[in-house]
Coordinates of N, CA and C in Angstrom, one line a residue:
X37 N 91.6 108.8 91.9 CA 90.9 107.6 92.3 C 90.9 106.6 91.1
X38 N 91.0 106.8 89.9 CA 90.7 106.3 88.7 C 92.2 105.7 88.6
X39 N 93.0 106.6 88.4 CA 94.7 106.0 88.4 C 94.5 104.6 89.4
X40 N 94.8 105.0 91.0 CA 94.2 103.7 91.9 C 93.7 102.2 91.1
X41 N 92.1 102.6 91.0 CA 91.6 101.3 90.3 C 92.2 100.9 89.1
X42 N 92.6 101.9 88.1 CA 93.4 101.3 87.3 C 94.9 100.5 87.5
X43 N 95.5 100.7 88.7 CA 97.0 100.7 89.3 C 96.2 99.1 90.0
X44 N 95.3 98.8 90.7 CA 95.0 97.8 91.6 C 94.1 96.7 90.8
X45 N 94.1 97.4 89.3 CA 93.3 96.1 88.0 C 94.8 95.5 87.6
X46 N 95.7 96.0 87.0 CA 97.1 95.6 86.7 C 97.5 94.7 88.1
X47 N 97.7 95.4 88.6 CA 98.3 94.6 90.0 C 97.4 93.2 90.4
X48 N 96.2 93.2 90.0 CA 95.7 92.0 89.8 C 95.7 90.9 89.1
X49 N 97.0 91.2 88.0 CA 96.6 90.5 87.2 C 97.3 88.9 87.5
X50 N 98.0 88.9 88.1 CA 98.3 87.5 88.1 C 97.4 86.4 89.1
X51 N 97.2 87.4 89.9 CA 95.3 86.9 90.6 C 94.7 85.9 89.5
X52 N 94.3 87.0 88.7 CA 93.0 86.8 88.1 C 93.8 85.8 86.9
X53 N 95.3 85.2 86.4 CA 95.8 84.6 85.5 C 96.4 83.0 86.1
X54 N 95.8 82.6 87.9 CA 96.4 82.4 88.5 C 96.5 80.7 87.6
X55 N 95.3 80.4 87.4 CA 95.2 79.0 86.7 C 96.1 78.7 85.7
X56 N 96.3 80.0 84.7 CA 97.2 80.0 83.6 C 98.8 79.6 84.5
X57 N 99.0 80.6 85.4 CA 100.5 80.5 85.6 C 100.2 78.9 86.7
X58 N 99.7 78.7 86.9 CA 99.8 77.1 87.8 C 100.2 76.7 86.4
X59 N 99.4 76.5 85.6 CA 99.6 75.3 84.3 C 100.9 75.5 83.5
X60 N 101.7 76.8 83.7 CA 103.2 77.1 83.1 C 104.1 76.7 84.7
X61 N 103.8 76.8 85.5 CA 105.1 76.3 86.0 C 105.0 75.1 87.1
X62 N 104.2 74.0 87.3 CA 104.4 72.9 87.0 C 104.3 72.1 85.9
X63 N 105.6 71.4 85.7 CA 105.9 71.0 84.6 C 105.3 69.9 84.0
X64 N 105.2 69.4 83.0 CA 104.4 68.4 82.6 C 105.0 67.1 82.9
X65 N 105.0 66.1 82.2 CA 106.1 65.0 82.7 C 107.0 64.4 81.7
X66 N 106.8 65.3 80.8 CA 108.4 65.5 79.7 C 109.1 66.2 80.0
X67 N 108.8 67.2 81.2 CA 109.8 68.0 81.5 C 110.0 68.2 82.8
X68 N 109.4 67.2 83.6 CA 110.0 67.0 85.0 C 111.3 66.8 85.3
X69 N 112.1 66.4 84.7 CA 113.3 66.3 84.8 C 113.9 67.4 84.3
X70 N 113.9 68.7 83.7 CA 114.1 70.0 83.5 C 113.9 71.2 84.0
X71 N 112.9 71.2 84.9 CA 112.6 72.0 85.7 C 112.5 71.5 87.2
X72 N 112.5 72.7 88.2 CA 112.4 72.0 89.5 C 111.3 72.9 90.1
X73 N 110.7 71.9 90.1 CA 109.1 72.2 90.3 C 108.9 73.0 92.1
X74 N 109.7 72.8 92.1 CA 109.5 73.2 93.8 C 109.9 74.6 93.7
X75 N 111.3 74.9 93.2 CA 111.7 76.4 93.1 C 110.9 76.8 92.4
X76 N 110.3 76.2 91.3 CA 109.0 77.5 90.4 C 107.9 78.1 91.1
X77 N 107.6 76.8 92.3 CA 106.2 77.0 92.6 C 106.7 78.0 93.8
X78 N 108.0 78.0 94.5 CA 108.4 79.3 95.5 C 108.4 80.4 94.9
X79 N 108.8 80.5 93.3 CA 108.9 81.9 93.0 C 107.4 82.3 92.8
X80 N 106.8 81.7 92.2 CA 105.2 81.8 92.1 C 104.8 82.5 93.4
X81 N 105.1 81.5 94.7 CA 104.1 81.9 95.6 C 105.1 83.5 96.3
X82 N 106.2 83.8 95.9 CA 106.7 84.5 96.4 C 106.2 86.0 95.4
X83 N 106.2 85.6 94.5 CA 105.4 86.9 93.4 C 104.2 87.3 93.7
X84 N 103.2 85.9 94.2 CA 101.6 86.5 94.0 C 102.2 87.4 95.6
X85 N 102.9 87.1 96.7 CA 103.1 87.8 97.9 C 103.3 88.7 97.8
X86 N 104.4 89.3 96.7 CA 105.1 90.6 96.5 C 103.5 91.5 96.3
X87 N 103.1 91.3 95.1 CA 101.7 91.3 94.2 C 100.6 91.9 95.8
X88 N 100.3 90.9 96.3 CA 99.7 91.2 97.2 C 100.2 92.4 98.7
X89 N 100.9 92.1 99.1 CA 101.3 93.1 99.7 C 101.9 94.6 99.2
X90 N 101.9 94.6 98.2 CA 102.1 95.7 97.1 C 101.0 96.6 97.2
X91 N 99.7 95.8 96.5 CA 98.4 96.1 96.5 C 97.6 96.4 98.2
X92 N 98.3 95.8 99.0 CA 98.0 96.0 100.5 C 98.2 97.3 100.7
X93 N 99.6 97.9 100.5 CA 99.9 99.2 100.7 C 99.3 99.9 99.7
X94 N 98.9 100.0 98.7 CA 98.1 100.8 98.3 C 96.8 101.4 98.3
X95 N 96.1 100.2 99.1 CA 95.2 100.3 98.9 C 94.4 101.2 100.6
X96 N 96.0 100.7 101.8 CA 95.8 101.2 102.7 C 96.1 103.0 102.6
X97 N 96.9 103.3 101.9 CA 97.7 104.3 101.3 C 96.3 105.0 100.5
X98 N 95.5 105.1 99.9 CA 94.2 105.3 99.5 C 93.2 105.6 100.5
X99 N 93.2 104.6 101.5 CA 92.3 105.0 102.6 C 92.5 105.7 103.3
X100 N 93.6 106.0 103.7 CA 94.7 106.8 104.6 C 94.2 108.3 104.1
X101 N 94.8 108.5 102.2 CA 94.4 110.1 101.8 C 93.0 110.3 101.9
X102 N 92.4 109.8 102.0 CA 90.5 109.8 101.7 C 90.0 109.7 102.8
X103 N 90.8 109.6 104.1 CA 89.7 109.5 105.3 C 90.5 110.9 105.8
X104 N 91.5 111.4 105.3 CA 91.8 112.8 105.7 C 91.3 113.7 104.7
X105 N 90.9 113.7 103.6 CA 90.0 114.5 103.2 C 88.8 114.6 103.9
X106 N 87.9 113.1 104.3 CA 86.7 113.2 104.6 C 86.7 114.3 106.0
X107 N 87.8 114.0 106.7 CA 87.9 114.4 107.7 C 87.7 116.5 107.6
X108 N 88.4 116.8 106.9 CA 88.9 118.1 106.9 C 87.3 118.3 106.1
X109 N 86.4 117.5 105.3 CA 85.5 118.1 104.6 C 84.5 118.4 106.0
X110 N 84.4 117.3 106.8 CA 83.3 117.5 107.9 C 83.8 118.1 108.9
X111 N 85.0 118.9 109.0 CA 85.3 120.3 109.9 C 84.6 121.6 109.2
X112 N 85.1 121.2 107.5 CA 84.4 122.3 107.0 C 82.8 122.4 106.6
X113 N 82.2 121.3 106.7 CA 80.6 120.8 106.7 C 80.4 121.4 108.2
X114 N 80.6 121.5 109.4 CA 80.2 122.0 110.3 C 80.4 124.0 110.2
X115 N 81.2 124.3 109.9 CA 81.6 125.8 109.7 C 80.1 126.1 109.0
X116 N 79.7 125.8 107.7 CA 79.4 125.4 106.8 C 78.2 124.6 106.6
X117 N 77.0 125.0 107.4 CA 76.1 123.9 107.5 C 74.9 123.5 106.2
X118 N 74.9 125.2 105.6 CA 73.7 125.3 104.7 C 74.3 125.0 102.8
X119 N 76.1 125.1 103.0 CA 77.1 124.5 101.7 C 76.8 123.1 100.8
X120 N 75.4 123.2 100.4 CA 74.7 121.7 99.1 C 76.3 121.2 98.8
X121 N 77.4 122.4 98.2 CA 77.9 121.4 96.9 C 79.0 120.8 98.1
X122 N 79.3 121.7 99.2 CA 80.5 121.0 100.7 C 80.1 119.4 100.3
X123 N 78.7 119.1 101.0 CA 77.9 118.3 101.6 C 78.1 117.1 100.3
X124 N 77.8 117.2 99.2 CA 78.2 116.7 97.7 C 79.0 116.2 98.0
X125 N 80.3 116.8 98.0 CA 81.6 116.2 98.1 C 82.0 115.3 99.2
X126 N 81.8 115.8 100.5 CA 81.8 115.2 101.3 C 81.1 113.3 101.3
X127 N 80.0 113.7 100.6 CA 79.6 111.9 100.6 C 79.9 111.5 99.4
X128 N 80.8 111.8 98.4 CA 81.1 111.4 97.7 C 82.5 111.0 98.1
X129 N 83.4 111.1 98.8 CA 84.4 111.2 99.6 C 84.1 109.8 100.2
X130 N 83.0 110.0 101.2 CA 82.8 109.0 102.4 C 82.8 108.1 100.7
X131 N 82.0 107.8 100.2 CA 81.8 106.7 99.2 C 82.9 106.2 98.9
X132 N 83.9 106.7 98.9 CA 85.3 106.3 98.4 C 85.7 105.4 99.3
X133 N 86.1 106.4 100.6 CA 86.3 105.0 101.4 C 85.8 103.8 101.6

């Protein structure tokens, strides 16, 4: 789970740098004529897309393994009713998702 949040802090990063990269790829007006402001700002918007939908699948990919643990924990929480540390895990599980 720690890998995850660390995997989905990177993958944030051009989110969280978005101001910075606006201000690198529109050009200023010494270099309007050097750059073509329109293909930068497509690759831009096509990166934060990648970025995003990247992070989409992972994050659904995360919920997916953790709602099948939770699951298999509360088959075994019923077997299992008087199990403190089952019961632990289990909401600590649900917390994840």
């Amino acid at each position: 789970f720690i890998l995850i949040q660390e995997l989905l802090r990177v993958m944030r990063t051009i989110d969280d740098r978005i101001v910075h990269e606006l201000n690198t790829t529109i050009p200023t007006a010494s270099f309007v004529g050097k750059i073509d402001a329109g293909q930068t700002c497509k690759e831009l918007y096509q990166s934060l897309m990648d970025a995003h939908t990247s992070r989409e699948r992972i994050i659904k990919n995360c919920i997916a393994q953790t709602s099948s643990v939770v699951k298999t924990l509360r088959e075994e929480r019923e077997k299992a009713q008087d199990d403190i540390a089952l019961l632990k895990q289990l909401r600590k599980e649900q917390t994840k998702v």
